[in-house]
CSV table of C-alpha atoms and ligand atoms in Angstrom, one decimal:
chain,number,residue,atom,x,y,z
A,1,MET,CA,0.0,0.0,0.0
A,2,GLU,CA,1.1,3.5,-0.7
A,3,LYS,CA,2.3,5.3,2.4
A,4,ILE,CA,2.1,9.0,3.4
A,5,ASN,CA,5.3,11.1,3.0
A,6,VAL,CA,5.3,13.1,6.2
A,7,ILE,CA,8.4,14.4,8.1
A,8,PRO,CA,8.6,14.0,11.1
A,9,LEU,CA,6.8,10.7,10.8
A,10,PRO,CA,3.6,10.9,12.9
A,11,ASN,CA,3.5,8.7,15.9
A,12,LYS,CA,0.3,6.9,15.2
A,13,ILE,CA,-1.0,6.4,11.6
A,14,LYS,CA,-4.0,4.3,10.8
A,15,TYR,CA,-4.7,3.6,7.1
A,16,LEU,CA,-8.4,3.5,6.6
A,17,GLY,CA,-8.4,2.1,3.0
A,18,GLY,CA,-9.2,4.2,-0.1
A,19,GLU,CA,-8.0,7.6,-1.0
A,20,ALA,CA,-8.5,11.1,0.3
A,21,VAL,CA,-8.4,14.2,-1.9
A,22,ILE,CA,-6.8,17.1,0.1
A,23,THR,CA,-6.6,20.0,-2.4
A,24,GLY,CA,-9.7,22.2,-2.4
A,25,ARG,CA,-11.5,20.4,0.4
A,26,GLU,CA,-13.1,22.2,3.3
A,27,ILE,CA,-11.2,21.7,6.6
A,28,LYS,CA,-13.2,21.0,9.7
A,29,LYS,CA,-11.6,22.1,13.0
A,30,ILE,CA,-12.5,20.7,16.4
A,31,THR,CA,-11.2,22.1,19.7
A,32,ASP,CA,-10.6,19.4,22.3
A,33,GLU,CA,-9.1,20.7,25.5
A,34,LYS,CA,-8.1,17.2,26.6
A,35,LEU,CA,-5.3,17.1,24.0
A,36,ALA,CA,-1.9,18.4,25.1
A,37,ASP,CA,-0.6,21.7,23.7
A,38,GLU,CA,1.5,20.2,20.9
A,39,GLU,CA,-0.9,17.3,20.2
A,40,TYR,CA,-3.3,17.0,17.2
A,41,ILE,CA,-5.5,14.5,15.4
A,42,LEU,CA,-5.9,14.6,11.7
A,43,SER,CA,-8.3,12.6,9.7
A,44,ALA,CA,-8.5,12.6,5.9
A,45,ASP,CA,-10.9,10.3,4.1
A,46,ALA,CA,-13.6,10.3,1.5
A,47,SER,CA,-15.9,12.2,3.8
A,48,GLY,CA,-13.5,15.1,4.3
A,49,ILE,CA,-10.7,16.5,6.4
A,50,CYS,CA,-10.9,17.1,10.1
A,51,LEU,CA,-8.2,18.5,12.4
A,52,THR,CA,-8.5,18.3,16.2
A,53,ALA,CA,-6.3,20.1,18.7
A,54,SER,CA,-6.5,21.9,22.1
A,55,GLY,CA,-5.3,25.2,20.7
A,56,GLU,CA,-3.5,27.1,18.0
A,57,ARG,CA,-0.2,25.3,18.3
A,58,GLY,CA,-1.8,21.9,17.8
A,59,PHE,CA,-3.7,23.1,14.8
A,60,PHE,CA,-0.5,24.6,13.4
A,61,TYR,CA,1.2,21.2,13.6
A,62,ALA,CA,-1.8,19.5,12.1
A,63,GLU,CA,-1.6,21.9,9.2
A,64,GLN,CA,2.1,21.2,8.7
A,65,THR,CA,1.2,17.5,8.4
A,66,LEU,CA,-1.7,18.3,6.1
A,67,LYS,CA,0.5,20.3,3.7
A,68,GLN,CA,2.9,17.4,3.4
A,69,LEU,CA,0.1,15.0,2.5
A,70,GLY,CA,0.0,16.6,-1.0
A,71,GLU,CA,-3.0,16.9,-3.3
A,72,LYS,CA,-4.3,13.5,-2.4
A,73,CYS,CA,-3.2,10.7,-0.1
A,74,PRO,CA,-4.3,7.3,1.3
A,75,SER,CA,-7.2,7.8,3.7
A,76,VAL,CA,-5.7,8.1,7.2
A,77,LYS,CA,-6.3,8.9,10.8
A,78,ILE,CA,-3.2,10.4,12.4
A,79,GLU,CA,-2.9,10.8,16.2
A,80,ASP,CA,0.3,12.7,16.9
A,81,LYS,CA,2.3,14.3,19.6
A,82,PRO,CA,6.1,14.9,20.1
A,83,ALA,CA,8.7,12.6,21.7
A,84,PHE,CA,10.5,15.6,23.1
A,85,SER,CA,9.4,19.1,24.2
A,86,TYR,CA,12.6,20.9,23.0
A,87,ARG,CA,13.3,20.5,19.3
A,88,ALA,CA,15.9,23.1,18.2
A,89,PHE,CA,18.1,24.3,15.4
A,90,HIS,CA,21.0,26.6,15.9
A,91,LEU,CA,22.6,29.1,13.6
A,92,ASP,CA,25.9,31.0,14.1
A,93,THR,CA,25.6,34.3,12.2
A,94,VAL,CA,28.9,35.6,13.6
A,95,ARG,CA,31.6,33.6,11.9
A,96,HIS,CA,29.8,34.4,8.7
A,97,TYR,CA,26.9,36.8,8.5
A,98,PHE,CA,23.5,35.7,7.3
A,99,GLY,CA,20.6,38.1,7.1
A,100,VAL,CA,16.9,38.2,7.7
A,101,ASP,CA,15.8,36.7,4.4
A,102,GLU,CA,18.2,33.7,4.7
A,103,ILE,CA,17.3,33.1,8.3
A,104,LYS,CA,13.6,33.1,7.5
A,105,LYS,CA,14.1,30.3,5.0
A,106,PHE,CA,15.6,28.2,7.8
A,107,ILE,CA,12.7,29.1,10.1
A,108,ASP,CA,10.2,28.0,7.4
A,109,ALA,CA,12.1,24.7,7.1
A,110,ALA,CA,12.1,24.3,10.9
A,111,ALA,CA,8.4,25.1,11.2
A,112,SER,CA,7.5,22.6,8.5
A,113,VAL,CA,9.1,19.8,10.5
A,114,LYS,CA,7.7,21.0,13.8
A,115,MET,CA,10.8,22.3,15.4
A,116,ASN,CA,10.0,24.8,18.2
A,117,VAL,CA,13.3,26.6,19.1
A,118,PHE,CA,15.7,28.7,17.2
A,119,HIS,CA,19.0,29.1,19.1
A,120,TRP,CA,20.6,32.2,17.6
A,121,HIS,CA,24.3,32.6,18.2
A,122,ILE,CA,25.0,36.3,17.8
A,123,THR,CA,28.1,37.1,19.8
A,124,ASP,CA,31.6,35.6,19.5
A,125,ASP,CA,35.3,36.2,19.0
A,126,GLN,CA,34.9,37.1,15.3
A,127,GLY,CA,32.2,39.7,15.7
A,128,PHE,CA,29.4,41.1,17.8
A,129,ARG,CA,26.2,41.0,15.7
A,130,PHE,CA,23.7,42.0,18.4
A,131,PHE,CA,22.8,45.6,18.3
A,132,SER,CA,23.0,47.1,21.8
A,133,LYS,CA,21.0,50.3,22.4
A,134,ARG,CA,22.6,50.8,25.9
A,135,ARG,CA,26.1,50.0,24.7
A,136,PRO,CA,26.3,51.2,21.0
A,137,GLU,CA,30.1,51.2,21.2
A,138,VAL,CA,30.0,47.4,20.9
A,139,THR,CA,28.3,47.7,17.6
A,140,GLU,CA,30.5,50.6,16.3
A,141,ARG,CA,33.7,48.8,17.2
A,142,ALA,CA,33.0,45.1,17.2
A,143,SER,CA,30.7,44.2,14.4
A,144,VAL,CA,33.3,44.2,11.5
A,145,ARG,CA,36.6,42.2,11.3
A,146,PRO,CA,39.3,43.3,8.9
A,147,CYS,CA,39.5,40.0,7.0
A,148,SER,CA,38.8,36.3,7.4
A,149,ASN,CA,41.4,33.5,7.8
A,150,PHE,CA,39.4,30.4,8.7
A,151,GLY,CA,42.2,27.9,7.8
A,152,ARG,CA,42.3,27.8,4.0
A,153,LEU,CA,39.1,29.7,3.7
A,154,LYS,CA,40.7,33.1,3.4
A,155,GLU,CA,38.6,36.1,2.5
A,156,GLU,CA,40.3,39.5,1.9
A,157,GLY,CA,38.5,42.6,3.0
A,158,ALA,CA,36.2,43.4,5.9
A,159,HIS,CA,33.5,41.0,7.0
A,160,GLY,CA,30.7,42.3,9.2
A,161,GLY,CA,27.1,43.0,9.8
A,162,ILE,CA,24.8,43.6,12.7
A,163,HIS,CA,21.3,42.4,13.4
A,164,THR,CA,19.4,45.6,14.2
A,165,ALA,CA,16.7,45.7,16.9
A,166,GLN,CA,14.1,45.9,14.3
A,167,GLN,CA,15.4,42.9,12.3
A,168,MET,CA,15.7,40.8,15.5
A,169,LYS,CA,12.1,41.7,16.4
A,170,GLU,CA,11.1,40.8,12.9
A,171,ILE,CA,12.7,37.3,13.4
A,172,VAL,CA,11.1,36.9,16.8
A,173,ASP,CA,7.6,37.7,15.3
A,174,TYR,CA,8.2,35.5,12.3
A,175,CYS,CA,9.1,32.6,14.6
A,176,ALA,CA,6.2,33.3,16.9
A,177,GLU,CA,3.8,33.0,14.0
A,178,ARG,CA,5.3,29.5,13.5
A,179,PHE,CA,5.3,28.5,17.2
A,180,ILE,CA,9.1,28.8,17.4
A,181,THR,CA,10.8,30.5,20.3
A,182,VAL,CA,14.0,32.4,19.6
A,183,ILE,CA,16.7,31.9,22.2
A,184,PRO,CA,19.6,34.3,21.7
A,185,GLU,CA,23.0,33.4,22.9
A,186,PHE,CA,25.4,35.9,24.6
A,187,ASP,CA,28.5,33.6,24.9
A,188,LEU,CA,30.2,34.4,28.3
A,189,PRO,CA,32.9,34.6,29.6
A,190,GLY,CA,34.9,33.1,26.7
A,191,HIS,CA,34.3,33.7,23.0
A,192,CYS,CA,34.3,37.4,23.9
A,193,SER,CA,37.2,38.8,21.8
A,194,ALA,CA,34.9,41.1,19.9
A,195,LEU,CA,33.3,42.5,23.0
A,196,LEU,CA,36.8,43.0,24.5
A,197,HIS,CA,37.9,44.8,21.4
A,198,ALA,CA,35.1,47.3,22.1
A,199,PHE,CA,35.8,47.4,25.9
A,200,PRO,CA,39.4,46.3,26.6
A,201,GLU,CA,39.0,47.5,30.2
A,202,ILE,CA,36.8,44.5,31.1
A,203,GLY,CA,39.5,42.0,30.1
A,204,CYS,CA,42.2,40.8,32.5
A,205,GLY,CA,45.0,43.3,32.3
A,206,GLY,CA,43.0,45.7,30.1
A,207,LYS,CA,45.1,45.2,27.0
A,208,ASN,CA,43.8,45.8,23.5
A,209,VAL,CA,42.2,42.7,22.1
A,210,GLU,CA,41.8,42.1,18.3
A,211,ILE,CA,38.5,40.9,16.8
A,212,LYS,CA,39.6,37.4,15.7
A,213,THR,CA,39.9,36.5,12.1
A,214,LYS,CA,40.6,32.8,12.6
A,215,GLN,CA,38.6,29.9,14.1
A,216,GLY,CA,39.5,28.4,17.4
A,217,VAL,CA,39.5,28.9,21.2
A,218,PHE,CA,41.1,32.1,22.4
A,219,GLU,CA,42.6,33.0,25.8
A,220,ASP,CA,40.9,36.4,25.9
A,221,VAL,CA,38.0,36.1,28.4
A,222,LEU,CA,36.1,38.6,30.4
A,223,CYS,CA,37.7,39.6,33.7
A,224,ALA,CA,35.7,38.1,36.6
A,225,GLY,CA,37.4,40.4,39.1
A,226,ASN,CA,36.2,43.6,37.6
A,227,ASP,CA,32.7,44.9,38.5
A,228,LYS,CA,32.6,46.9,35.3
A,229,THR,CA,32.4,43.6,33.4
A,230,PHE,CA,29.0,43.0,34.9
A,231,GLU,CA,27.8,46.6,34.3
A,232,ILE,CA,28.5,46.2,30.6
A,233,VAL,CA,27.2,42.6,30.3
A,234,PHE,CA,24.0,43.4,32.2
A,235,ASP,CA,23.4,46.4,30.0
A,236,ILE,CA,23.7,44.3,26.9
A,237,LEU,CA,21.6,41.5,28.4
A,238,ALA,CA,18.9,44.1,29.3
A,239,ASP,CA,18.8,45.1,25.7
A,240,MET,CA,18.5,41.4,24.7
A,241,LEU,CA,15.6,40.9,27.1
A,242,GLU,CA,13.7,43.8,25.5
A,243,ILE,CA,13.9,42.1,22.1
A,244,PHE,CA,13.7,38.5,22.9
A,245,PRO,CA,10.7,37.5,25.1
A,246,SER,CA,11.9,33.9,25.5
A,247,GLU,CA,11.8,32.3,29.0
A,248,TYR,CA,15.4,31.1,28.4
A,249,ILE,CA,18.5,33.1,27.4
A,250,HIS,CA,21.6,31.2,26.4
A,251,ILE,CA,24.7,32.5,28.2
A,252,GLY,CA,27.3,30.3,26.7
A,253,GLY,CA,30.0,29.1,29.1
A,254,ASP,CA,31.9,26.9,26.6
A,255,GLU,CA,35.6,27.0,25.9
A,256,ALA,CA,36.7,29.6,28.5
A,257,PRO,CA,40.5,29.2,29.0
A,258,LYS,CA,41.6,30.0,32.5
A,259,LYS,CA,45.1,31.3,31.7
A,260,HIS,CA,44.3,35.0,32.1
A,261,TRP,CA,42.2,34.4,35.3
A,262,LYS,CA,45.2,32.5,36.8
A,263,GLU,CA,47.5,35.5,36.2
A,264,CYS,CA,45.0,38.3,36.9
A,265,PRO,CA,45.3,40.0,40.4
A,266,GLY,CA,41.6,41.0,40.2
A,267,CYS,CA,40.4,37.5,39.4
A,268,GLN,CA,42.6,36.0,42.1
A,269,LYS,CA,41.2,38.5,44.6
A,270,ARG,CA,37.7,37.5,43.6
A,271,ILE,CA,38.6,33.9,44.2
A,272,ARG,CA,39.9,34.7,47.7
A,273,ASP,CA,37.0,37.1,48.6
A,274,GLU,CA,34.3,34.7,47.5
A,275,GLY,CA,36.0,31.7,49.1
A,276,LEU,CA,36.3,29.9,45.8
A,277,LYS,CA,38.7,27.0,45.3
A,278,ASN,CA,40.0,27.6,41.8
A,279,GLU,CA,39.3,29.2,38.4
A,280,GLU,CA,36.6,26.6,37.5
A,281,GLU,CA,34.7,27.7,40.6
A,282,LEU,CA,35.3,31.3,39.5
A,283,GLN,CA,33.5,30.4,36.3
A,284,GLY,CA,30.7,28.9,38.4
A,285,TRP,CA,30.5,32.1,40.4
A,286,PHE,CA,30.5,34.2,37.2
A,287,THR,CA,27.7,32.1,35.8
A,288,LYS,CA,25.7,32.5,38.9
A,289,LYS,CA,26.0,36.3,38.7
A,290,ILE,CA,24.6,36.2,35.2
A,291,VAL,CA,21.9,33.7,36.1
A,292,GLY,CA,20.9,35.9,39.1
A,293,PHE,CA,20.5,38.9,36.7
A,294,LEU,CA,18.3,36.9,34.4
A,295,GLU,CA,16.2,35.5,37.3
A,296,ALA,CA,15.8,39.0,38.8
A,297,ASN,CA,14.3,39.9,35.4
A,298,GLY,CA,12.0,36.8,35.2
A,299,ARG,CA,14.1,34.7,32.9
A,300,LYS,CA,16.2,31.5,33.1
A,301,ALA,CA,19.5,30.5,31.6
A,302,ILE,CA,20.8,27.8,29.3
A,303,VAL,CA,24.6,27.1,29.5
A,304,TRP,CA,26.9,24.8,27.5
A,305,ASN,CA,28.0,21.7,29.4
A,306,GLU,CA,31.5,23.0,30.3
A,307,SER,CA,29.8,25.2,33.0
A,308,LEU,CA,29.2,22.0,35.0
A,309,LYS,CA,32.9,21.6,35.7
A,310,SER,CA,32.5,24.2,38.5
A,311,GLY,CA,30.1,21.9,40.4
A,312,MET,CA,28.1,25.0,41.1
A,313,ILE,CA,25.3,24.9,38.6
A,314,ASP,CA,21.8,24.6,40.1
A,315,ASP,CA,19.0,22.8,38.4
A,316,ASN,CA,17.2,26.1,37.7
A,317,VAL,CA,19.7,26.3,34.8
A,318,THR,CA,19.3,24.1,31.7
A,319,VAL,CA,22.5,22.5,30.3
A,320,GLN,CA,23.2,22.0,26.7
A,321,MET,CA,25.5,19.0,26.2
A,322,TRP,CA,27.7,18.9,23.2
A,323,MET,CA,31.1,17.5,24.0
A,324,ASP,CA,33.5,16.7,26.8
A,325,LYS,CA,32.9,14.9,30.1
A,326,LYS,CA,29.4,13.8,29.2
A,327,LYS,CA,29.0,12.1,32.5
A,328,LEU,CA,28.7,15.5,34.2
A,329,SER,CA,25.6,16.2,32.0
A,330,TYR,CA,24.1,12.8,32.7
A,331,ASP,CA,24.6,13.2,36.4
A,332,PHE,CA,23.0,16.7,36.2
A,333,ALA,CA,20.0,15.1,34.6
A,334,ASP,CA,19.9,12.3,37.2
A,335,LYS,CA,19.8,14.9,39.9
A,336,GLY,CA,16.9,16.7,38.4
A,337,GLY,CA,18.5,19.2,35.9
A,338,ARG,CA,17.2,19.7,32.4
A,339,VAL,CA,19.6,18.7,29.6
A,340,ILE,CA,19.4,19.5,25.9
A,341,ASN,CA,21.4,17.0,23.7
A,342,SER,CA,23.4,18.4,20.8
A,343,GLU,CA,26.0,15.7,20.7
A,344,PHE,CA,29.0,16.8,18.6
A,345,PHE,CA,29.4,13.5,16.7
A,346,ALA,CA,25.7,13.3,15.9
A,347,TYR,CA,24.2,16.8,15.5
A,348,TYR,CA,27.0,19.2,14.5
A,349,CYS,CA,26.0,19.9,10.9
A,350,ASP,CA,29.1,22.0,10.2
A,351,TYR,CA,31.2,18.8,10.1
A,352,PRO,CA,31.2,16.9,6.8
A,353,TYR,CA,28.9,14.0,6.0
A,354,ALA,CA,32.1,11.9,5.9
A,355,MET,CA,32.3,12.3,9.6
A,356,THR,CA,28.7,12.6,10.5
A,357,SER,CA,26.6,10.8,7.9
A,358,LEU,CA,22.9,11.3,7.6
A,359,ASN,CA,22.4,7.8,9.1
A,360,LYS,CA,24.6,8.7,12.1
A,361,THR,CA,22.5,11.8,12.8
A,362,TYR,CA,19.3,10.0,12.2
A,363,ASN,CA,20.1,6.9,14.3
A,364,TYR,CA,21.6,8.7,17.3
A,365,ASP,CA,19.6,8.1,20.4
A,366,PRO,CA,19.5,11.4,22.4
A,367,VAL,CA,18.7,9.5,25.6
A,368,PRO,CA,21.8,7.6,26.6
A,369,LYS,CA,21.3,4.4,28.5
A,370,GLU,CA,23.4,5.7,31.4
A,371,VAL,CA,20.8,8.4,32.2
A,372,LYS,CA,18.5,7.3,35.0
A,373,ASN,CA,16.0,10.1,34.6
A,374,PRO,CA,15.4,10.1,30.8
A,375,GLU,CA,12.6,12.6,31.1
A,376,ASN,CA,15.2,15.2,32.0
A,377,ILE,CA,16.8,15.0,28.5
A,378,ILE,CA,14.3,17.5,27.3
A,379,GLY,CA,15.2,17.3,23.6
A,380,ILE,CA,17.7,17.8,20.8
A,381,GLU,CA,19.4,20.6,18.9
A,382,ALA,CA,21.2,20.6,15.6
A,383,PRO,CA,24.0,23.2,15.7
A,384,LEU,CA,25.3,24.9,12.6
A,385,TRP,CA,28.5,26.9,13.1
A,386,THR,CA,29.8,28.9,10.2
A,387,GLU,CA,33.6,29.2,10.3
A,388,PHE,CA,33.8,27.2,7.1
A,389,ILE,CA,30.5,28.2,5.6
A,390,ASN,CA,30.5,31.5,3.8
A,391,ASN,CA,27.4,31.3,1.5
A,392,PHE,CA,23.8,30.3,1.8
A,393,ASP,CA,24.1,27.3,-0.6
A,394,ARG,CA,26.9,25.8,1.5
A,395,LEU,CA,24.8,26.5,4.6
A,396,CYS,CA,21.9,24.6,3.1
A,397,TYR,CA,24.1,21.8,1.8
A,398,MET,CA,25.5,21.2,5.3
A,399,ALA,CA,22.2,21.4,7.1
A,400,PHE,CA,19.9,19.4,4.9
A,401,PRO,CA,19.0,16.6,5.3
A,402,ARG,CA,20.7,16.3,8.7
A,403,PHE,CA,18.8,19.2,10.3
A,404,THR,CA,15.6,17.4,9.2
A,405,ALA,CA,16.7,14.1,10.5
A,406,ALA,CA,17.3,15.7,13.9
A,407,ALA,CA,13.8,17.2,13.8
A,408,GLU,CA,12.4,13.7,13.2
A,409,THR,CA,14.3,12.4,16.3
A,410,GLY,CA,12.8,15.3,18.3
A,411,TRP,CA,9.3,14.4,17.3
A,412,THR,CA,9.0,10.7,16.4
A,413,ASN,CA,9.2,8.0,19.1
A,414,LYS,CA,12.4,6.0,18.9
A,415,GLY,CA,10.6,2.7,18.1
A,416,LYS,CA,8.8,4.2,15.0
A,417,LYS,CA,12.0,5.6,13.4
A,418,ASN,CA,13.5,4.0,10.3
A,419,SER,CA,16.4,5.6,8.3
A,420,ALA,CA,15.5,4.0,4.9
A,421,ASP,CA,11.9,5.2,5.3
A,422,PHE,CA,13.2,8.7,6.3
A,423,ILE,CA,15.2,8.8,3.1
A,424,ARG,CA,12.2,7.8,1.0
A,425,ARG,CA,10.1,10.6,2.7
A,426,PHE,CA,12.9,13.1,2.5
A,427,GLU,CA,13.1,12.8,-1.3
A,428,ALA,CA,9.5,14.0,-1.5
A,429,TYR,CA,10.0,16.6,1.2
A,430,SER,CA,13.1,18.0,-0.5
A,431,GLU,CA,10.8,19.4,-3.3
A,432,TYR,CA,9.3,21.6,-0.6
A,433,LEU,CA,12.7,22.8,0.5
A,434,LYS,CA,13.7,23.6,-3.0
A,435,SER,CA,10.5,25.6,-3.5
A,436,ILE,CA,11.6,27.9,-0.6
A,437,GLY,CA,15.1,28.3,-1.9
A,438,ILE,CA,16.9,25.6,0.1
A,439,ASN,CA,18.9,23.1,-1.9
A,440,PRO,CA,19.8,20.1,0.2
A,441,ALA,CA,23.0,18.1,-0.3
A,442,PRO,CA,22.5,15.5,-3.1
A,443,LYS,CA,21.6,12.0,-2.0
A,444,LYS,CA,25.0,10.6,-3.1
A,445,ASP,CA,26.7,12.6,-0.3
A,446,TRP,CA,24.4,11.7,2.6
A,447,ASN,CA,26.0,8.4,3.6
A,448,PRO,CA,29.4,8.3,1.8
A,449,GLY,CA,31.2,5.0,1.3
A,450,VAL,CA,34.7,4.3,2.7
A,451,ILE,CA,36.6,5.8,-0.3
A,452,ASN,CA,34.5,8.9,-0.6
A,453,LYS,CA,34.6,9.2,3.2
A,454,LEU,CA,38.4,9.3,3.3
A,455,GLY,CA,38.7,11.8,0.5
A,456,ASN,CA,36.1,14.1,2.1
A,457,LEU,CA,37.6,13.9,5.5
A,458,ILE,CA,41.1,14.7,4.2
A,459,SER,CA,39.7,17.6,2.2
A,460,PHE,CA,37.7,19.0,5.2
A,461,PHE,CA,40.4,18.7,7.9
A,462,SER,CA,43.1,19.9,5.5
A,463,GLN,CA,41.3,23.2,5.7
A,464,TYR,CA,42.9,23.7,9.1
A,465,ILE,CA,46.4,23.3,7.7
A,466,VAL,CA,47.5,26.6,6.5
A,467,ARG,CA,50.8,27.0,4.6
B,501,ACM,C1,30.6,24.8,21.0
B,501,ACM,O1,30.5,24.1,20.0
B,501,ACM,N1,31.7,25.5,21.3
B,501,ACM,C2,29.5,24.8,22.0
B,502,ZN,ZN1,40.7,39.2,35.6
């Protein structure tokens, strides 16, 4: 029997026999408050089309399914709700700038597969894209780098761009219409070279810091011993809160080298004054200050998993796991903390298919067996960093179909998933992507064989080798 081509695969599909015409039919809508917020029922048969949900979000998801059923389909009754509550995609518009029109295409793609969070990475070493009303110096001084030297991807000339308040609000509204929450990331206290270029006085030693033109992890971090650091950070965060209404704000915490903190009298004094044991605890203290600011303003924080090394993160903070010491994240979940899984080797879409094939992304189980409280793994996120991605076609090539595969893991129960069937459905769904200007990677690249794999890996990683 012919099957429906819907991504993510609905969790309960009953084929009723016969065919249903979709195009041009009247759609009956029934509100049933017993259904959960994201749940819906869709029936399409000879008698007509009926959608049932408890509210607008459920109807929106029912409509996404309906759109993918095409002009006609086998008669079905679908009863559907997500496996996970957090289904996110991430975009770094710092390493290479992407504007509103390009971002909206990703949002459309995300909405069509029922993702519900856009994690927007807008501050980093290579530029500060967030427009700050309270601290306009950061925009004036830190939004443009003189050139780009990402390994072999060298681009002469300045690269820059800001997201204005109006543009960011436009993105927030566009997402809200599609039931997607935008969570901005202000990466702290590492990945702050651009901010330090604008305000050198809040770095340890107060020396001039260049906006970085290369990829990597840099020693320039915000000084935790200087109260001015928090004045500036809180001003910028206050601006962010005015633009982004999300319950959660991402405050980074990844890849923060401790070299400067070890050498800085101010940071060492803070360690002594606060009775901290070492620089990891200083990062814990720093994080708690930022979390405190957010909570005083009615918001909560998400941090990358390195923040757990301090041993000071309370379960009011959500942790995003990507790499390194995974046990800390699992223990955090076991003790009641919420964890988002964006496992590096499964979901990092900026790495080549030769390293992370479509099947690897698709088949990865975001709830590791070691976790005793699986309900605390609240969902998944597919990150897309852009050091080596300098145009929209490449962005789409890297993201699709892996981004879509991650979305299916976010929605479809593990036992229902099947990679061969996903590939069959993706071929139909890719027509939709192309219609909105997104060209996915060609099928031959999704799961490369050994020889292609080797060639692709060498070519990708040799980008780092610069003569
Ligand atoms: C990360 O990829 N540095 C979170
Ligand atoms: Zn310092």
